[in-house]
């Protein structure tokens, strides 16, 4: 339910995850638990009216104990209560510290499907454990791994592979080995991070190879790393190596690909990849040491 008021424009956010009802709520529930549980059968689809009752009028997310109410019975989640300066967002009366124990009890009796049901999750979960499950659900969608823009696309792996190819024009390659050449006429320019992304298909999976220049202190640094398009527990089944060199020298890196659940920035800032200092990169490039010419080779294998 949108308020349409500027007063609430800056307070819409997801409520914090709150543990199941405190002892205070449990004491009230003990007297009516049998009645409530008999009224709500497992796997029963919750009506839209009950969903609306449990929806915070400010952040529009599901409310979890403590659920607060004003003297007129309007409810609000605990996260939004201080953000509206203790004023009811519906009638503007002072909220005080009144708990809506009846609504908390209704919530305790519910079992709901995972919100990622459309992505394949078939589980039914008690209201108070649903959020925890969803934060770890294996079917939750992935964020787009493209690092060159603030892309907001989310979806499963087949969708993201198509999205990277069609919308971002990312190079797609088959096979577990690669040989990439990176050239930059002025390696001192890193204000707008220079990066490259290539997707590899092998072993029935997809991998993202990143190559990027970024500022570390006063000098540019180059990093290459691999991300796995899937969850971390699957990523650990694979390893990869990267190699860069020139003028009779070479540098190698052996690692485990990180899941795309970890953001591109998180992996980069942890230096979990092949790191090349600018002076070494120019040495590998040969010539007059003014133009960057790096060849990065690599291999992916299954453990």
Coordinates of C-alpha atoms in Angstrom, one line a residue:
X1 CA 0.0 0.0 0.0
X2 CA 1.7 3.2 -1.1
X3 CA 1.1 6.4 0.9
X4 CA 1.9 8.9 -1.8
X5 CA 3.3 11.2 0.9
X6 CA 6.9 12.6 0.7
X7 CA 7.2 12.0 4.4
X8 CA 7.5 8.2 3.7
X9 CA 9.7 8.4 0.6
X10 CA 12.8 8.0 2.6
X11 CA 11.7 5.3 5.0
X12 CA 10.9 2.4 2.6
X13 CA 13.3 -0.4 3.3
X14 CA 13.3 -4.0 4.3
X15 CA 12.8 -4.6 7.9
X16 CA 15.5 -6.3 9.9
X17 CA 15.2 -10.1 10.5
X18 CA 13.8 -10.5 13.9
X19 CA 13.8 -13.7 15.9
X20 CA 10.6 -15.6 16.6
X21 CA 8.2 -14.1 19.2
X22 CA 9.6 -13.3 22.6
X23 CA 8.4 -15.0 25.8
X24 CA 5.8 -12.2 26.1
X25 CA 4.1 -13.3 22.9
X26 CA 4.5 -17.0 23.6
X27 CA 2.7 -16.7 26.9
X28 CA -0.3 -15.2 25.2
X29 CA -0.1 -17.9 22.4
X30 CA -0.2 -20.8 24.8
X31 CA -3.8 -20.3 25.6
X32 CA -5.0 -20.4 22.0
X33 CA -2.4 -22.4 20.1
X34 CA -4.6 -25.4 19.5
X35 CA -7.4 -23.4 18.1
X36 CA -5.1 -21.4 15.8
X37 CA -3.3 -24.5 14.5
X38 CA -6.5 -26.3 13.8
X39 CA -7.8 -23.3 11.8
X40 CA -4.7 -23.2 9.5
X41 CA -3.8 -26.4 7.8
X42 CA -0.2 -27.1 6.5
X43 CA 0.3 -26.0 2.9
X44 CA -2.9 -23.9 2.9
X45 CA -2.7 -20.9 0.7
X46 CA -2.9 -17.7 2.8
X47 CA -5.6 -15.4 1.6
X48 CA -4.7 -12.0 0.2
X49 CA -6.5 -10.3 3.1
X50 CA -4.2 -11.9 5.7
X51 CA -1.2 -11.0 3.6
X52 CA -2.4 -7.4 3.6
X53 CA -2.8 -7.5 7.4
X54 CA 0.8 -8.6 7.7
X55 CA 2.2 -6.0 5.3
X56 CA 3.9 -3.0 6.8
X57 CA 2.2 0.2 5.4
X58 CA 5.6 1.9 5.2
X59 CA 8.1 -0.6 3.8
X60 CA 5.5 -2.9 2.3
X61 CA 7.4 -6.0 3.6
X62 CA 6.1 -8.7 5.9
X63 CA 6.0 -7.8 9.6
X64 CA 7.7 -9.8 12.2
X65 CA 7.5 -9.5 16.1
X66 CA 7.4 -7.1 17.7
X67 CA 4.5 -5.8 15.6
X68 CA 3.4 -2.4 16.9
X69 CA 0.0 -0.7 16.7
X70 CA -1.5 2.7 17.5
X71 CA -4.6 3.3 19.7
X72 CA -6.8 3.0 16.5
X73 CA -5.4 -0.5 15.7
X74 CA -3.2 0.4 12.8
X75 CA 0.0 -1.6 12.7
X76 CA 3.6 -1.0 11.7
X77 CA 6.8 -3.1 11.8
X78 CA 9.5 -2.5 14.4
X79 CA 12.0 -1.2 11.8
X80 CA 9.8 1.5 10.5
X81 CA 8.5 2.7 13.9
X82 CA 11.4 5.0 14.7
X83 CA 11.6 6.1 11.1
X84 CA 8.2 7.7 11.2
X85 CA 9.1 9.4 14.5
X86 CA 6.7 7.2 16.5
X87 CA 3.7 8.5 14.6
X88 CA 1.2 6.1 13.0
X89 CA 1.6 6.3 9.2
X90 CA -2.1 5.8 8.7
X91 CA -3.8 8.1 11.2
X92 CA -0.8 10.1 12.5
X93 CA -1.6 9.4 16.1
X94 CA 1.3 8.6 18.5
X95 CA 2.2 4.9 18.4
X96 CA 3.5 4.4 21.9
X97 CA 4.6 0.9 22.8
X98 CA 1.5 -1.2 22.2
X99 CA 2.2 -4.7 20.8
X100 CA -0.3 -6.3 18.4
X101 CA -0.2 -9.7 20.0
X102 CA -3.2 -11.0 18.1
X103 CA -1.6 -10.4 14.7
X104 CA 1.7 -11.9 16.0
X105 CA -0.3 -15.0 16.9
X106 CA -1.9 -15.1 13.5
X107 CA 1.5 -15.0 11.9
X108 CA 2.8 -17.8 14.2
X109 CA 0.1 -20.1 12.9
X110 CA 0.9 -19.6 9.2
X111 CA 2.9 -21.7 6.8
X112 CA 3.9 -20.1 3.5
X113 CA 5.6 -21.0 0.2
X114 CA 9.1 -19.6 -0.4
X115 CA 9.0 -16.4 -2.4
X116 CA 11.3 -18.0 -4.9
X117 CA 8.6 -20.6 -5.8
X118 CA 8.6 -19.4 -9.4
X119 CA 12.4 -20.2 -9.6
X120 CA 11.8 -23.8 -8.5
X121 CA 11.6 -23.9 -4.7
X122 CA 8.7 -26.1 -3.6
X123 CA 9.2 -25.8 0.2
X124 CA 6.5 -24.6 2.6
X125 CA 7.9 -22.8 5.7
X126 CA 6.5 -21.5 9.0
X127 CA 6.1 -17.7 8.9
X128 CA 8.9 -17.1 11.4
X129 CA 11.5 -19.2 9.6
X130 CA 10.6 -18.2 6.1
X131 CA 13.0 -15.2 5.9
X132 CA 16.0 -17.3 7.1
X133 CA 15.3 -19.9 4.5
X134 CA 14.9 -17.3 1.7
X135 CA 18.2 -15.7 2.6
X136 CA 19.9 -19.1 1.9
X137 CA 17.5 -20.6 -0.7
X138 CA 19.4 -22.4 -3.4
X139 CA 16.7 -21.2 -5.9
X140 CA 17.1 -17.5 -5.1
X141 CA 18.1 -15.6 -8.3
X142 CA 21.5 -14.3 -9.1
X143 CA 22.6 -10.7 -9.8
X144 CA 24.0 -9.9 -13.2
X145 CA 27.8 -10.5 -13.0
X146 CA 28.5 -7.7 -15.5
X147 CA 30.9 -5.2 -13.9
X148 CA 30.9 -2.4 -16.4
X149 CA 27.6 -0.8 -15.3
X150 CA 25.1 -0.8 -12.5
X151 CA 23.0 -3.5 -14.1
X152 CA 20.0 -4.5 -12.0
X153 CA 19.0 -7.6 -13.9
X154 CA 18.4 -10.8 -11.8
X155 CA 17.5 -14.3 -12.7
X156 CA 18.6 -17.9 -13.0
X157 CA 21.8 -18.9 -14.8
X158 CA 20.3 -19.6 -18.3
X159 CA 18.6 -16.2 -18.2
X160 CA 21.8 -14.4 -17.2
X161 CA 23.8 -16.1 -19.8
X162 CA 21.3 -14.9 -22.5
X163 CA 21.2 -11.5 -20.9
X164 CA 25.0 -11.1 -21.0
X165 CA 25.1 -12.1 -24.6
X166 CA 22.2 -10.1 -25.9
X167 CA 22.2 -7.0 -23.7
X168 CA 25.9 -6.6 -22.8
X169 CA 27.4 -8.1 -25.9
X170 CA 29.8 -10.2 -23.8
X171 CA 32.1 -12.6 -25.7
X172 CA 31.1 -16.2 -25.3
X173 CA 33.6 -19.1 -25.7
X174 CA 33.4 -22.9 -25.5
X175 CA 36.2 -24.8 -23.8
X176 CA 38.3 -24.9 -20.7
X177 CA 41.4 -23.0 -21.9
X178 CA 41.7 -19.4 -23.0
X179 CA 44.2 -16.9 -24.4
X180 CA 43.3 -13.2 -24.1
X181 CA 45.2 -10.2 -25.1
X182 CA 44.8 -6.9 -23.3
X183 CA 46.0 -3.6 -24.9
X184 CA 45.9 -0.1 -23.6
X185 CA 47.6 2.9 -25.2
X186 CA 47.8 4.9 -22.0
X187 CA 48.1 2.6 -18.9
X188 CA 48.2 5.7 -16.6
X189 CA 44.4 6.3 -17.3
X190 CA 42.4 4.4 -14.8
X191 CA 39.9 7.0 -13.6
X192 CA 37.1 5.0 -15.3
X193 CA 38.2 1.4 -14.5
X194 CA 39.1 -0.4 -17.6
X195 CA 37.8 -4.0 -17.5
X196 CA 37.0 -6.9 -19.7
X197 CA 34.5 -9.8 -19.2
X198 CA 34.4 -13.1 -21.1
X199 CA 32.1 -16.0 -20.4
X200 CA 33.4 -19.6 -20.8
X201 CA 31.2 -22.7 -21.1
X202 CA 32.8 -26.0 -20.0
X203 CA 32.0 -29.0 -17.9
X204 CA 28.3 -28.1 -18.4
X205 CA 28.8 -24.8 -16.4
X206 CA 29.6 -21.2 -17.1
X207 CA 32.5 -19.1 -15.8
X208 CA 33.2 -15.4 -16.0
X209 CA 36.8 -14.2 -16.7
X210 CA 37.4 -10.6 -15.4
X211 CA 40.4 -8.4 -16.3
X212 CA 40.5 -5.0 -14.8
X213 CA 42.7 -2.0 -14.1
X214 CA 42.1 -0.1 -10.9
X215 CA 43.9 2.4 -8.7
X216 CA 45.8 1.0 -5.7
X217 CA 47.4 3.9 -3.9
X218 CA 49.1 6.1 -6.5
X219 CA 49.6 3.5 -9.3
X220 CA 47.4 1.4 -11.5
X221 CA 47.1 -2.3 -10.7
X222 CA 45.8 -5.0 -13.0
X223 CA 43.9 -8.0 -11.8
X224 CA 42.5 -11.1 -13.5
X225 CA 40.2 -13.5 -11.8
X226 CA 37.5 -16.1 -12.5
X227 CA 33.9 -16.3 -11.1
X228 CA 31.6 -19.3 -11.3
X229 CA 28.0 -18.8 -12.4
X230 CA 26.5 -20.8 -9.6
X231 CA 26.7 -21.2 -5.8
X232 CA 29.9 -21.4 -3.8
X233 CA 29.5 -25.0 -2.8
X234 CA 29.5 -25.9 -6.6
X235 CA 32.4 -23.4 -7.3
X236 CA 34.6 -25.4 -5.0
X237 CA 34.5 -28.4 -7.4
X238 CA 36.6 -26.4 -9.9
X239 CA 40.1 -24.8 -10.0
X240 CA 41.8 -22.5 -12.5
X241 CA 45.2 -21.1 -13.4
X242 CA 46.2 -17.8 -15.0
X243 CA 49.5 -16.9 -16.5
X244 CA 50.9 -13.6 -17.8
X245 CA 54.5 -13.0 -19.0
X246 CA 57.0 -11.6 -21.5
X247 CA 60.7 -10.9 -21.9
X248 CA 61.5 -14.3 -20.6
X249 CA 59.5 -13.9 -17.4
X250 CA 56.1 -15.0 -16.3
X251 CA 53.7 -14.9 -13.4
X252 CA 51.1 -17.6 -12.6
X253 CA 48.1 -17.8 -10.3
X254 CA 46.2 -20.9 -9.1
X255 CA 42.9 -20.5 -7.4
X256 CA 39.3 -21.6 -6.9
X257 CA 36.7 -19.5 -8.8
X258 CA 34.4 -17.4 -6.6
X259 CA 30.7 -17.7 -6.9
X260 CA 28.8 -14.8 -8.6
X261 CA 27.0 -14.6 -5.3
X262 CA 30.1 -12.6 -4.3
X263 CA 30.0 -9.3 -6.1
X264 CA 32.7 -8.4 -8.7
X265 CA 33.9 -5.6 -6.4
X266 CA 34.1 -7.9 -3.4
X267 CA 36.3 -10.3 -5.3
X268 CA 38.5 -7.5 -6.7
X269 CA 39.0 -5.7 -3.4
X270 CA 40.0 -9.0 -1.7
X271 CA 42.8 -9.4 -4.4
X272 CA 41.7 -13.0 -5.0
X273 CA 43.3 -13.3 -8.4
X274 CA 46.3 -12.6 -10.5
X275 CA 47.7 -9.2 -9.5
X276 CA 50.1 -7.4 -11.8
X277 CA 51.8 -4.1 -10.8
X278 CA 52.0 -1.5 -13.5
X279 CA 55.8 -1.6 -13.8
X280 CA 55.8 -5.3 -14.2
X281 CA 52.9 -5.1 -16.7
X282 CA 54.9 -2.6 -18.8
X283 CA 58.0 -4.9 -18.5
X284 CA 55.9 -7.8 -19.8
X285 CA 54.7 -5.5 -22.6
X286 CA 58.2 -4.9 -24.0
X287 CA 58.8 -2.2 -26.6
X288 CA 59.1 1.4 -25.2
X289 CA 57.3 0.4 -22.0
X290 CA 54.6 3.1 -22.7
X291 CA 51.9 0.9 -24.2
X292 CA 50.3 -2.0 -22.3
X293 CA 50.2 -5.3 -24.2
X294 CA 49.4 -8.2 -21.9
X295 CA 48.6 -11.7 -22.9
X296 CA 46.7 -13.7 -20.2
X297 CA 46.3 -17.4 -20.7
X298 CA 44.5 -19.8 -18.4
X299 CA 42.9 -23.1 -17.9
X300 CA 39.8 -24.4 -15.9
X301 CA 39.6 -27.9 -14.6
X302 CA 37.3 -30.0 -12.4
X303 CA 38.7 -31.4 -9.2

